[in-house]
Each structure stands twice: as C-alpha cells, then as structure tokens.
C-alpha cells in the first residue's frame, strides 16, 4: 500500500525550511492580521485590468519517493501581456517600516515564499527551464501608507532549484517524523494498563474518555481524589493515538505538581515499551536564559542566543526529535550546547511532540496561545486537569489593566535611549488624564451601591463607553515598538512587563463585548497640594465562557476533569461547555471508614463574628490535635483571620509547634513549609484556603492526618465579585450563588480532598462554620461524604475519639 500524498502549504514549507538568521522581535510585533487583510484588499483593488487577485495554486509533484500536494494563493497574478514581457506574480507584505529597515532574514523569508509560488505557477503552466518569470514584492508601510515595490526576474529552473532544495529538507524531516509516529502508534496499540487492576470508578472514567477521544466532542468528569485521574485519562488517550486518527495530545495543568504527575505517569508507560515523546512547556520567565541570568543582552539590547537562531535550530530539532521526555532541563541542555534561547526552542518543538504538557494559557490566553495548536488539519485532544481552576484563570486572561504610575515609569526608562518611544508613552499618560477629566465633567462618578458612594470610581459597559483616546495612544506606542522590532532593535528591558500589559489591553479591547466592564479608578493624593494622583483603567471580563468555547472548537476532543466540578449547570456555563456534553461523576475509591467528616455549626466565621469566633476556633483546633497528635492543616479565608487565630493559639498552647503560610512566599519558603509535614512529625500548619497548600499537593499517609476548614470559602467581597453577581442577576440567575457560594464550595472541597490520597490513608476533616449545616451546602456534598454533626466541643472530642479508636 502506497503512502498517501503529503498535503503541504507553501507557507508551511517556507516557515520550516527557508528560515535563517536571527529570531526577530516578539510574536505580538508587526501589523495585526486585520491590518494586513485590509491592506491586501486595498492594493488588490488597484491591480491592472486583466490581473487576478488571490490566484489559487495547487500542484502535485514527486520528490524523494513522496507525492506532495503543494498549495497556496498568490496575492496578484499579472498574465503575460505580450510576447516581450514575462508573467508577473505579486506578493504583498505589510510592515510598519520601509523595507530597507527590515532585517535581512525577514526580507529573505518574504522572497522565499514568492519564489516557491513562482515554482508552483511554472509547474502549473508547464514552463520550460529557461522560461522567465517576474516576481514583485510589494512592501506596504502602514505608517506612511506607502507601497515599496521590488521586482526580480528569474528563469523557472532557478525557482525549481530553490523550491526543490526546500522540499528536500522538509521531506527528510517528514520521513523521520513519520517513522517516529509509526513507532508511537505501534507501541500504543500494544500498551497494557500499567497496574494489576483498576480502582473503583477508574475503568468507567477510562472507557468514557476513550469514547470521547475516538468519536470527538466534550466530556466532563468529576472524579474524587485518589481515583487516579491522570492515568485514567492519559492511558485511554494514548490508546486512542494508536487505534484512531488522533494526532496529538495536549494536557493542561495549572500546577507544578500536576506536571510532575504526568511526567511520572508517562515515564512508567515508557518503561513498558511506549515510545511517546512528551514536551513539557514552562513559563518564559522560568525558562529564558536572560531571565535566569545565564546570558546578557548586547549593546543593541538583543539576546545573543537569538542571533543566528534559525541557522542553528535544525541541528537542535534533529537532536530532540523522538526523545521520551523533553523537560525544561533537557531543552535547556540542548539550548546551552548550541547557544539557543531555551524557551523559543521549546516552542519550536511543540508541533513535533506526541504529548504536550503545559499551562492553561498556552491554549486559551489570546497573547500566549500557540498558533500551531490551532491548525485544525490535525486531530488533537485537549485534556484539562484541575478544570475547576479554568474559569477564574480565563477571566484573568481576558481582562487587562493600565495604570498611570507604571506608564510614567516606562516613559522615564526610555529617557536618553529611546526618545520617540518616550514621547509616545508620555502621550498615553496625557490620554489617561484626559479620560479621567472627561468622566469627572460628565458627572457619572458612582459606586456599586449607588451614585456618589465611591468617589473616584467609574464603571460602564465597554461597548457603551470605551476610552477611545487611550486606545489611540496605545496604538501609537505599540507602533513605535513594532518599528523597533522590525528593525531588529529592542525597547528597554526595564519596560518589558509594562509592554506585555499594554499588548494585553489592546488585545482585550478588540475582543471585548457584553461580558466586559470598563472600570476607571482614581486614587486621590494624600497631599491635597499635590497634582499627582494614581489612576487606572481596567477592562474586566466577567465571564470567559464564549472565549473558552471558541478555543475548544480547534480540538477534536475536549475532556475536563477535576475532583470538584459541581453543580454541573454552574460548571458548564462558566467553562463554555456544550449543554449536551456528558457529565460523569464517579464514586470514591476509598472506604467510608477511612474519612471522619465532622460538621461544627457552633462556630460562626462570618467577618463580623470573627473576633468572637477566634476563641472557639482555638479550642476546636486544640481538641482536634490532641485527639490524635500528628500533622494537621487549618485553612483560613484570609491572612488577617489566620494571624488573629495564630496569636491566640500560640499564647494558649505554646507547646504545639505552629507553622504559618506567609503572603507572597517564595518557592523555597513553600518547600520549607511542606518539609514540616513528613511521616513521624507532629506539625500544625495554618494556611490559606484556595492557596498553594490546599490544592494539587499529595499528603500521603502520615504526612497529613487531618484538615480543619474554617468557613465556607466565599471569595472576598469586592468590585469584581459584585459586578459578576449583578451581571448574573440581570440574566435571571442567582448572582450570589455564582459569584460567591459555588466558588467557595470548590475551595472547601479541594481543601478537604488533601486528607485521603491512598487506600491506606486515614484521617479527619472538620468543617467549622454553621453554614455547613445549611441545606444548600448539604445538597452539594459529594456522595462519598458521610458528615457527622457536632454541636459543641465536647461532642467533637467524643466523635474524634470514637473515630480514632475504631
């Protein structure tokens, strides 16, 4: 059986085989797609009579034993007007600078595309080797609104030589890639489940996942802690790669611990014969050699590892293809060997990995999402771990904020080195000032509860009242930045984060709709004589469900799973899932006797009652600890409440060692906190509900014997949550539940899930708040919970003694 023809676009071929020289600028640099389309249309309308726009080329050719279908569209085709003139093909490229200021590698890449178009056209018209063909590049400078033409004439044999060389390089790689894929599929088909038997519910999850991966669509799974969600999803996904037409798996996890579990799981499967290649993407600031202090930028502000990046890339790509685990450490080692940017090298390997493990933002964030993952010609599966985190994360991705103070500091950082950029940023600061003055003059200053209750705050629907002056000023700043990047220059490194915020603002504003609000805040100066004041404009996304839904459509299958995805109606609406997508809820794999769950309604942790609640909590915590000394965690709704109870507890029980989570703790401080919770220790830890110690950490066996949950986890009342509540109520939904109670319940369930992680674990969970006895919460308890109500401290002690002595 012969191999099927390889479908290849000219753009794809050029991007892989014709790039050389430096890695220039940023992905956000240069004209937007919309600007490019509009410029193309304007120039195409001006074409001479008889010429054709968007001329389609599709030619089948044989090379190196492969049948290739090469396709593309020429911007303008000028047919041969007479015997003395050659046929001419035009390619339009939009820029922000004149073409002579573009980098040589960028110009060469543009010409490479046009040359291969010329080859395809000659193939279509059956040109002889010496047939001439005129090629014209039209560089259109959007800033000047001026077009710079550059024409060259080639014999068709010259174009054929160039195109065949590019094809030879691509086909050599394609052959290696296909050999790897065949090995992956063969090993996946032979793969057996790596454990002797399935846990309760594990097989049901694996079967449902396989069906979704095979047939396409969406699946939601709420699988209790300990069921083995990672292997229950990855194993059927890998089997689907071997047995169906699935091409690539993308596994999203928001936490380092989640990536580690995937790494360990795939390593186990690889030890059983699987040849899968796993790429683990890490954030730029944790990967970039410059950020880690491993290299220094040159006098022009350019990282030396980006100089000649594409000249050294092919060797690195060949070296990394097919390796079992492309971890950040493996990528960094290869990047060091060839002096390449490790972050950019990891992105270049993304299309050539069978399983990509990364954060949510690589798929959903409009500024970070990988365009290679949006190629719908390939069948990809999206596996979303800890999906309960996605709603809040997505809202943040589609929100943006711009402050006056940071903008002024950015302008100051450009003084001397970048005068044009500095002037543009200063204009942006003035636009912010003008916007605030317009709001003041309009008399619309208001608070959430009513007009005039919060001076210095304005809130409006974005489509009704967008700050157009700010938008125009931002565009001018980013125009200057794009001109720098197109000339292989760089803005000051000190304003890199500020520029990212600016790009986000522009992007979010272009995407925003009825789900967004524009919030303007002015902080009055403490000194009435001062003319300075801080002010900010925020574009707040209240619900990102539509954006998430759009992203799902790029994938053949989407599986969202977590231990806490309830109630289903709330989850589906927040995550943009199809209403008819199957919802699978699984039983706990552990025996009910392993977990003692005690509800203590004699404690009131509401904000106004916290002073009185502190003494009751101190007593409750001490009773729990003394019932069976070991490692316990107490989770609080805020640092202030945590510290308040900690002070009283330490004063009354100085003999019990207490360790506290601190705000803004470093990785080292977090590691030191967790070191207290080892088997054989007797540690009491105070932490924040919904924080790093309440999710994604496996406390196995004696590492944790009990958790005390203080309060129902409601998010803090603020402008954002109140706007979310109001927006839901306008749509006829229960705004308080959606903005506060459901997110709070998710935190509680995640926190409670830390205690029982294996078949041999045994421990207790104390729910300390009268609201836990409310029918609203009881109706949402997981099926494997069997709560016991304790009306006072003595009842709790008796219940704990009975549990531990049974």
PDB file of N, CA and C in Angstrom, residues 166-215:
ATOM      1  N   UNK A 166      14.276  23.285  -0.744  1.00  0.00           N
ATOM      2  CA  UNK A 166      13.441  23.457   0.458  1.00  0.00           C
ATOM      3  C   UNK A 166      12.603  22.199   0.692  1.00  0.00           C
ATOM      4  N   UNK A 167      12.044  21.642  -0.377  1.00  0.00           N
ATOM      5  CA  UNK A 167      11.241  20.424  -0.254  1.00  0.00           C
ATOM      6  C   UNK A 167      12.083  19.251   0.238  1.00  0.00           C
ATOM      7  N   UNK A 168      13.320  19.165  -0.244  1.00  0.00           N
ATOM      8  CA  UNK A 168      14.188  18.070   0.178  1.00  0.00           C
ATOM      9  C   UNK A 168      14.433  18.124   1.678  1.00  0.00           C
ATOM     10  N   UNK A 169      14.653  19.350   2.193  1.00  0.00           N
ATOM     11  CA  UNK A 169      14.876  19.486   3.637  1.00  0.00           C
ATOM     12  C   UNK A 169      13.617  19.120   4.416  1.00  0.00           C
ATOM     13  N   UNK A 170      12.467  19.578   3.930  1.00  0.00           N
ATOM     14  CA  UNK A 170      11.215  19.269   4.632  1.00  0.00           C
ATOM     15  C   UNK A 170      10.923  17.770   4.583  1.00  0.00           C
ATOM     16  N   UNK A 171      11.107  17.148   3.427  1.00  0.00           N
ATOM     17  CA  UNK A 171      10.777  15.731   3.277  1.00  0.00           C
ATOM     18  C   UNK A 171      11.710  14.838   4.091  1.00  0.00           C
ATOM     19  N   UNK A 172      12.949  15.250   4.200  1.00  0.00           N
ATOM     20  CA  UNK A 172      13.874  14.488   5.045  1.00  0.00           C
ATOM     21  C   UNK A 172      13.381  14.476   6.488  1.00  0.00           C
ATOM     22  N   UNK A 173      12.912  15.638   6.955  1.00  0.00           N
ATOM     23  CA  UNK A 173      12.356  15.726   8.307  1.00  0.00           C
ATOM     24  C   UNK A 173      11.039  14.938   8.392  1.00  0.00           C
ATOM     25  N   UNK A 174      10.197  15.116   7.391  1.00  0.00           N
ATOM     26  CA  UNK A 174       8.896  14.433   7.384  1.00  0.00           C
ATOM     27  C   UNK A 174       9.076  12.919   7.477  1.00  0.00           C
ATOM     28  N   UNK A 175      10.080  12.405   6.784  1.00  0.00           N
ATOM     29  CA  UNK A 175      10.317  10.968   6.818  1.00  0.00           C
ATOM     30  C   UNK A 175      10.700  10.503   8.218  1.00  0.00           C
ATOM     31  N   UNK A 176      11.545  11.265   8.885  1.00  0.00           N
ATOM     32  CA  UNK A 176      11.927  10.924  10.257  1.00  0.00           C
ATOM     33  C   UNK A 176      10.729  11.029  11.193  1.00  0.00           C
ATOM     34  N   UNK A 177       9.927  12.072  10.994  1.00  0.00           N
ATOM     35  CA  UNK A 177       8.751  12.289  11.851  1.00  0.00           C
ATOM     36  C   UNK A 177       7.738  11.162  11.664  1.00  0.00           C
ATOM     37  N   UNK A 178       7.519  10.746  10.419  1.00  0.00           N
ATOM     38  CA  UNK A 178       6.561   9.673  10.167  1.00  0.00           C
ATOM     39  C   UNK A 178       7.048   8.339  10.734  1.00  0.00           C
ATOM     40  N   UNK A 179       8.350   8.097  10.679  1.00  0.00           N
ATOM     41  CA  UNK A 179       8.898   6.875  11.276  1.00  0.00           C
ATOM     42  C   UNK A 179       8.665   6.870  12.779  1.00  0.00           C
ATOM     43  N   UNK A 180       8.864   8.037  13.386  1.00  0.00           N
ATOM     44  CA  UNK A 180       8.601   8.152  14.827  1.00  0.00           C
ATOM     45  C   UNK A 180       7.127   7.926  15.123  1.00  0.00           C
ATOM     46  N   UNK A 181       6.244   8.517  14.322  1.00  0.00           N
ATOM     47  CA  UNK A 181       4.808   8.391  14.571  1.00  0.00           C
ATOM     48  C   UNK A 181       4.347   6.936  14.422  1.00  0.00           C
ATOM     49  N   UNK A 182       4.887   6.256  13.447  1.00  0.00           N
ATOM     50  CA  UNK A 182       4.517   4.856  13.267  1.00  0.00           C
ATOM     51  C   UNK A 182       4.935   4.020  14.480  1.00  0.00           C
ATOM     52  N   UNK A 183       6.124   4.319  15.013  1.00  0.00           N
ATOM     53  CA  UNK A 183       6.593   3.609  16.207  1.00  0.00           C
ATOM     54  C   UNK A 183       5.711   3.917  17.405  1.00  0.00           C
ATOM     55  N   UNK A 184       5.287   5.185  17.520  1.00  0.00           N
ATOM     56  CA  UNK A 184       4.408   5.581  18.621  1.00  0.00           C
ATOM     57  C   UNK A 184       3.086   4.831  18.530  1.00  0.00           C
ATOM     58  N   UNK A 185       2.484   4.819  17.359  1.00  0.00           N
ATOM     59  CA  UNK A 185       1.181   4.165  17.196  1.00  0.00           C
ATOM     60  C   UNK A 185       1.284   2.654  17.460  1.00  0.00           C
ATOM     61  N   UNK A 186       2.349   2.052  16.967  1.00  0.00           N
ATOM     62  CA  UNK A 186       2.511   0.615  17.175  1.00  0.00           C
ATOM     63  C   UNK A 186       2.678   0.286  18.653  1.00  0.00           C
ATOM     64  N   UNK A 187       3.490   1.082  19.352  1.00  0.00           N
ATOM     65  CA  UNK A 187       3.701   0.818  20.782  1.00  0.00           C
ATOM     66  C   UNK A 187       2.448   1.130  21.595  1.00  0.00           C
ATOM     67  N   UNK A 188       1.685   2.126  21.166  1.00  0.00           N
ATOM     68  CA  UNK A 188       0.446   2.475  21.877  1.00  0.00           C
ATOM     69  C   UNK A 188      -0.590   1.368  21.754  1.00  0.00           C
ATOM     70  N   UNK A 189      -0.650   0.748  20.584  1.00  0.00           N
ATOM     71  CA  UNK A 189      -1.615  -0.340  20.395  1.00  0.00           C
ATOM     72  C   UNK A 189      -1.301  -1.536  21.305  1.00  0.00           C
ATOM     73  N   UNK A 190      -0.024  -1.775  21.552  1.00  0.00           N
ATOM     74  CA  UNK A 190       0.391  -2.914  22.376  1.00  0.00           C
ATOM     75  C   UNK A 190       0.320  -2.627  23.874  1.00  0.00           C
ATOM     76  N   UNK A 191       0.116  -1.381  24.228  1.00  0.00           N
ATOM     77  CA  UNK A 191       0.218  -0.967  25.629  1.00  0.00           C
ATOM     78  C   UNK A 191      -0.891  -1.557  26.492  1.00  0.00           C
ATOM     79  N   UNK A 192      -0.519  -2.047  27.664  1.00  0.00           N
ATOM     80  CA  UNK A 192      -1.477  -2.546  28.644  1.00  0.00           C
ATOM     81  C   UNK A 192      -1.574  -1.570  29.810  1.00  0.00           C
ATOM     82  N   UNK A 193      -2.708  -1.626  30.503  1.00  0.00           N
ATOM     83  CA  UNK A 193      -2.876  -0.786  31.692  1.00  0.00           C
ATOM     84  C   UNK A 193      -1.755  -1.124  32.682  1.00  0.00           C
ATOM     85  N   UNK A 194      -1.058  -0.111  33.212  1.00  0.00           N
ATOM     86  CA  UNK A 194       0.180  -0.371  33.967  1.00  0.00           C
ATOM     87  C   UNK A 194      -0.009  -0.941  35.369  1.00  0.00           C
ATOM     88  N   UNK A 195      -1.247  -1.072  35.823  1.00  0.00           N
ATOM     89  CA  UNK A 195      -1.482  -1.623  37.161  1.00  0.00           C
ATOM     90  C   UNK A 195      -2.239  -2.946  37.039  1.00  0.00           C
ATOM     91  N   UNK A 196      -2.140  -3.760  38.065  1.00  0.00           N
ATOM     92  CA  UNK A 196      -2.748  -5.090  38.013  1.00  0.00           C
ATOM     93  C   UNK A 196      -4.259  -5.025  37.914  1.00  0.00           C
ATOM     94  N   UNK A 197      -4.868  -3.988  38.489  1.00  0.00           N
ATOM     95  CA  UNK A 197      -6.320  -3.842  38.407  1.00  0.00           C
ATOM     96  C   UNK A 197      -6.704  -2.364  38.501  1.00  0.00           C
ATOM     97  N   UNK A 198      -7.912  -2.082  38.053  1.00  0.00           N
ATOM     98  CA  UNK A 198      -8.439  -0.723  38.129  1.00  0.00           C
ATOM     99  C   UNK A 198      -8.985  -0.456  39.525  1.00  0.00           C
ATOM    100  N   UNK A 199      -8.844   0.790  39.979  1.00  0.00           N
ATOM    101  CA  UNK A 199      -9.543   1.200  41.188  1.00  0.00           C
ATOM    102  C   UNK A 199     -11.024   1.373  40.877  1.00  0.00           C
ATOM    103  N   UNK A 200     -11.820   1.420  41.935  1.00  0.00           N
ATOM    104  CA  UNK A 200     -13.260   1.627  41.745  1.00  0.00           C
ATOM    105  C   UNK A 200     -13.499   2.931  40.998  1.00  0.00           C
ATOM    106  N   UNK A 201     -14.251   2.873  39.922  1.00  0.00           N
ATOM    107  CA  UNK A 201     -14.563   4.054  39.129  1.00  0.00           C
ATOM    108  C   UNK A 201     -13.527   4.384  38.081  1.00  0.00           C
ATOM    109  N   UNK A 202     -12.321   3.828  38.207  1.00  0.00           N
ATOM    110  CA  UNK A 202     -11.242   4.178  37.292  1.00  0.00           C
ATOM    111  C   UNK A 202     -11.507   3.660  35.877  1.00  0.00           C
ATOM    112  N   UNK A 203     -12.014   2.445  35.786  1.00  0.00           N
ATOM    113  CA  UNK A 203     -12.301   1.888  34.469  1.00  0.00           C
ATOM    114  C   UNK A 203     -13.424   2.663  33.776  1.00  0.00           C
ATOM    115  N   UNK A 204     -14.446   3.061  34.546  1.00  0.00           N
ATOM    116  CA  UNK A 204     -15.550   3.839  33.962  1.00  0.00           C
ATOM    117  C   UNK A 204     -15.032   5.140  33.363  1.00  0.00           C
ATOM    118  N   UNK A 205     -14.109   5.774  34.067  1.00  0.00           N
ATOM    119  CA  UNK A 205     -13.545   7.030  33.572  1.00  0.00           C
ATOM    120  C   UNK A 205     -12.722   6.784  32.306  1.00  0.00           C
ATOM    121  N   UNK A 206     -11.913   5.720  32.312  1.00  0.00           N
ATOM    122  CA  UNK A 206     -11.071   5.421  31.160  1.00  0.00           C
ATOM    123  C   UNK A 206     -11.915   5.095  29.933  1.00  0.00           C
ATOM    124  N   UNK A 207     -12.990   4.335  30.102  1.00  0.00           N
ATOM    125  CA  UNK A 207     -13.857   3.967  28.981  1.00  0.00           C
ATOM    126  C   UNK A 207     -14.553   5.201  28.409  1.00  0.00           C
ATOM    127  N   UNK A 208     -15.094   6.055  29.293  1.00  0.00           N
ATOM    128  CA  UNK A 208     -15.772   7.271  28.826  1.00  0.00           C
ATOM    129  C   UNK A 208     -14.795   8.186  28.098  1.00  0.00           C
ATOM    130  N   UNK A 209     -13.564   8.283  28.631  1.00  0.00           N
ATOM    131  CA  UNK A 209     -12.556   9.121  27.991  1.00  0.00           C
ATOM    132  C   UNK A 209     -12.202   8.590  26.602  1.00  0.00           C
ATOM    133  N   UNK A 210     -12.020   7.281  26.480  1.00  0.00           N
ATOM    134  CA  UNK A 210     -11.658   6.705  25.179  1.00  0.00           C
ATOM    135  C   UNK A 210     -12.758   6.979  24.139  1.00  0.00           C
ATOM    136  N   UNK A 211     -14.002   6.814  24.546  1.00  0.00           N
ATOM    137  CA  UNK A 211     -15.098   7.055  23.594  1.00  0.00           C
ATOM    138  C   UNK A 211     -15.099   8.500  23.113  1.00  0.00           C
ATOM    139  N   UNK A 212     -14.878   9.425  24.018  1.00  0.00           N
ATOM    140  CA  UNK A 212     -14.833  10.846  23.637  1.00  0.00           C
ATOM    141  C   UNK A 212     -13.655  11.113  22.699  1.00  0.00           C
ATOM    142  N   UNK A 213     -12.503  10.520  23.002  1.00  0.00           N
ATOM    143  CA  UNK A 213     -11.313  10.721  22.182  1.00  0.00           C
ATOM    144  C   UNK A 213     -11.474  10.092  20.804  1.00  0.00           C
ATOM    145  N   UNK A 214     -12.170   8.994  20.747  1.00  0.00           N
ATOM    146  CA  UNK A 214     -12.387   8.307  19.469  1.00  0.00           C
ATOM    147  C   UNK A 214     -13.430   9.033  18.613  1.00  0.00           C
ATOM    148  N   UNK A 215     -14.537   9.422  19.235  1.00  0.00           N
ATOM    149  CA  UNK A 215     -15.671   9.949  18.494  1.00  0.00           C
ATOM    150  C   UNK A 215     -15.680  11.467  18.380  1.00  0.00           C
TER     151      UNK A 215
END
